[in-house]
Amino acid sequence: MNKRPVETIMGIVVLVVATLFMMFAYNVSDLQVVKGYEINARFLKVGGLNTGADVRINGIKVGTVISQEINPIDYMVDVKLSILPNISLPEDSVISVAGDGLMGDKFIKIQPGISDKKLSQGDIAKNIKDAKSLEDMVGEIIFMVAGDDNE
């Protein structure tokens, strides 16, 4: 058990560098929950959206999904979003569930509206689009093709 002090010191240096690297990677990767004002959205279906998912405008992260729960009265999904305080969303903004590619993770996509009225803390967004599953999209394509054949 006669270890050299150089090996011990090098082990400690490696652990410190690994810890600093992990902290740097966490800060750069946008994994943090966005702290800001909260708004609510009610969806019929969210199609695999997870708590902690991004809220994006034009592909840029501006918020985080902080909770989801089923309303026991009407079985709608109540989703709570935290939006950066410097982003002021118009009341008529379209909020939808989108995905990164065909099989990618789901996120909330916001298309800002043009209204002068803004959403504020605790407001419920009115202009909502539900998630579309792969089956829904295939069904629409089949319906469009079948509709063209009947003409």
Tab-separated table of C-alpha atoms in Angstrom:
chain	number	residue	atom	x	y	z
A	1	MET	CA	0.000	0.000	0.000
A	2	ASN	CA	2.952	2.267	-0.534
A	3	LYS	CA	1.461	4.663	-3.136
A	4	ARG	CA	3.352	7.511	-4.557
A	5	PRO	CA	1.908	10.965	-3.815
A	6	VAL	CA	2.215	11.897	-7.501
A	7	GLU	CA	-0.363	9.236	-8.462
A	8	THR	CA	-2.784	10.490	-5.800
A	9	ILE	CA	-2.401	14.090	-6.910
A	10	MET	CA	-2.903	13.131	-10.567
A	11	GLY	CA	-6.061	11.193	-9.631
A	12	ILE	CA	-7.453	14.242	-7.840
A	13	VAL	CA	-6.589	16.474	-10.821
A	14	VAL	CA	-8.379	14.073	-13.196
A	15	LEU	CA	-11.503	14.092	-10.973
A	16	VAL	CA	-11.505	17.913	-10.776
A	17	VAL	CA	-11.112	18.268	-14.548
A	18	ALA	CA	-13.916	15.722	-15.159
A	19	THR	CA	-16.209	17.618	-12.775
A	20	LEU	CA	-15.451	20.937	-14.471
A	21	PHE	CA	-16.111	19.364	-17.879
A	22	MET	CA	-19.490	17.996	-16.704
A	23	MET	CA	-20.497	21.427	-15.349
A	24	PHE	CA	-19.460	23.086	-18.622
A	25	ALA	CA	-21.367	20.515	-20.714
A	26	TYR	CA	-24.509	20.976	-18.599
A	27	ASN	CA	-24.401	24.766	-18.942
A	28	VAL	CA	-23.824	24.675	-22.704
A	29	SER	CA	-26.392	21.977	-23.509
A	30	ASP	CA	-29.547	23.972	-22.588
A	31	LEU	CA	-30.798	21.281	-20.214
A	32	GLN	CA	-31.728	23.767	-17.535
A	33	VAL	CA	-35.370	24.529	-16.799
A	34	VAL	CA	-36.236	28.010	-18.016
A	35	LYS	CA	-37.315	30.272	-15.171
A	36	GLY	CA	-39.889	32.826	-16.222
A	37	TYR	CA	-43.609	33.437	-16.310
A	38	GLU	CA	-45.998	30.503	-16.542
A	39	ILE	CA	-48.778	30.054	-19.076
A	40	ASN	CA	-51.158	27.144	-19.551
A	41	ALA	CA	-52.274	25.279	-22.656
A	42	ARG	CA	-55.010	22.635	-22.955
A	43	PHE	CA	-54.527	19.875	-25.529
A	44	LEU	CA	-56.716	16.953	-26.578
A	45	LYS	CA	-53.570	14.873	-27.184
A	46	VAL	CA	-49.894	15.576	-26.648
A	47	GLY	CA	-48.415	12.561	-28.467
A	48	GLY	CA	-45.430	11.720	-26.261
A	49	LEU	CA	-44.564	15.200	-24.994
A	50	ASN	CA	-42.469	14.950	-21.816
A	51	THR	CA	-42.147	17.212	-18.811
A	52	GLY	CA	-38.898	19.146	-19.291
A	53	ALA	CA	-39.344	19.342	-23.071
A	54	ASP	CA	-38.352	22.533	-24.898
A	55	VAL	CA	-40.686	25.361	-25.819
A	56	ARG	CA	-39.409	26.898	-29.054
A	57	ILE	CA	-40.060	29.879	-31.291
A	58	ASN	CA	-38.498	29.520	-34.755
A	59	GLY	CA	-36.281	26.706	-33.443
A	60	ILE	CA	-34.873	28.705	-30.512
A	61	LYS	CA	-35.538	27.505	-26.956
A	62	VAL	CA	-37.584	30.104	-25.071
A	63	GLY	CA	-39.147	27.943	-22.403
A	64	THR	CA	-39.724	24.583	-20.780
A	65	VAL	CA	-42.690	22.286	-20.200
A	66	ILE	CA	-42.905	22.209	-16.400
A	67	SER	CA	-45.933	19.967	-15.872
A	68	GLN	CA	-48.659	17.943	-17.574
A	69	GLU	CA	-51.780	16.433	-16.094
A	70	ILE	CA	-55.119	15.052	-17.181
A	71	ASN	CA	-58.134	17.137	-16.244
A	72	PRO	CA	-60.522	14.574	-14.665
A	73	ILE	CA	-63.619	16.472	-15.829
A	74	ASP	CA	-63.083	16.714	-19.597
A	75	TYR	CA	-59.950	14.512	-20.005
A	76	MET	CA	-58.000	17.283	-21.701
A	77	VAL	CA	-54.261	17.508	-21.010
A	78	ASP	CA	-53.347	20.615	-19.026
A	79	VAL	CA	-49.764	21.613	-19.877
A	80	LYS	CA	-47.951	24.295	-17.892
A	81	LEU	CA	-45.151	26.171	-19.695
A	82	SER	CA	-42.455	28.425	-18.291
A	83	ILE	CA	-41.473	31.172	-20.762
A	84	LEU	CA	-38.434	33.464	-20.572
A	85	PRO	CA	-39.378	36.800	-18.986
A	86	ASN	CA	-38.041	38.816	-21.948
A	87	ILE	CA	-40.372	36.989	-24.408
A	88	SER	CA	-43.790	38.635	-24.514
A	89	LEU	CA	-46.206	36.386	-26.401
A	90	PRO	CA	-49.211	37.867	-28.211
A	91	GLU	CA	-52.555	36.464	-27.075
A	92	ASP	CA	-53.304	34.966	-30.514
A	93	SER	CA	-50.056	32.965	-30.717
A	94	VAL	CA	-50.471	29.413	-32.020
A	95	ILE	CA	-49.175	26.792	-29.589
A	96	SER	CA	-48.709	23.276	-30.942
A	97	VAL	CA	-46.942	20.004	-30.201
A	98	ALA	CA	-44.257	19.286	-32.797
A	99	GLY	CA	-41.477	16.755	-33.195
A	100	ASP	CA	-37.850	16.707	-34.239
A	101	GLY	CA	-38.240	14.705	-37.428
A	102	LEU	CA	-40.346	11.605	-37.866
A	103	MET	CA	-39.248	9.797	-34.708
A	104	GLY	CA	-37.632	12.635	-32.729
A	105	ASP	CA	-38.495	14.071	-29.340
A	106	LYS	CA	-41.625	16.172	-28.989
A	107	PHE	CA	-41.536	19.846	-28.059
A	108	ILE	CA	-43.908	22.816	-27.904
A	109	LYS	CA	-43.770	25.048	-30.963
A	110	ILE	CA	-45.035	28.617	-30.690
A	111	GLN	CA	-45.898	30.730	-33.707
A	112	PRO	CA	-46.267	34.288	-32.382
A	113	GLY	CA	-49.448	36.105	-33.335
A	114	ILE	CA	-50.060	39.785	-34.042
A	115	SER	CA	-52.389	40.782	-31.211
A	116	ASP	CA	-51.590	43.806	-29.065
A	117	LYS	CA	-52.784	41.884	-25.991
A	118	LYS	CA	-50.059	39.749	-24.406
A	119	LEU	CA	-50.182	36.495	-22.447
A	120	SER	CA	-49.161	36.950	-18.824
A	121	GLN	CA	-48.578	34.852	-15.706
A	122	GLY	CA	-51.225	32.120	-15.348
A	123	ASP	CA	-53.082	32.850	-18.603
A	124	ILE	CA	-54.556	30.003	-20.641
A	125	ALA	CA	-53.564	30.082	-24.309
A	126	LYS	CA	-56.585	29.786	-26.612
A	127	ASN	CA	-55.062	29.048	-30.034
A	128	ILE	CA	-53.951	25.403	-29.659
A	129	LYS	CA	-53.103	22.677	-32.183
A	130	ASP	CA	-52.965	19.086	-30.961
A	131	ALA	CA	-50.172	16.639	-31.724
A	132	LYS	CA	-50.472	14.602	-34.905
A	133	SER	CA	-49.412	10.991	-34.747
A	134	LEU	CA	-47.818	9.100	-37.594
A	135	GLU	CA	-51.099	7.232	-38.051
A	136	ASP	CA	-53.002	10.528	-38.391
A	137	MET	CA	-50.621	11.767	-41.093
A	138	VAL	CA	-50.756	8.473	-43.033
A	139	GLY	CA	-54.559	8.553	-42.823
A	140	GLU	CA	-54.640	12.094	-44.236
A	141	ILE	CA	-52.398	11.081	-47.141
A	142	ILE	CA	-54.551	8.039	-47.923
A	143	PHE	CA	-57.685	10.191	-47.760
A	144	MET	CA	-56.150	12.759	-50.124
A	145	VAL	CA	-55.068	10.065	-52.608
A	146	ALA	CA	-58.427	8.291	-52.426
A	147	GLY	CA	-60.231	11.618	-52.865
A	148	ASP	CA	-58.245	12.382	-56.057
A	149	ASP	CA	-59.158	8.991	-57.585
A	150	ASN	CA	-62.904	9.656	-57.248
A	151	GLU	CA	-62.834	12.770	-59.401
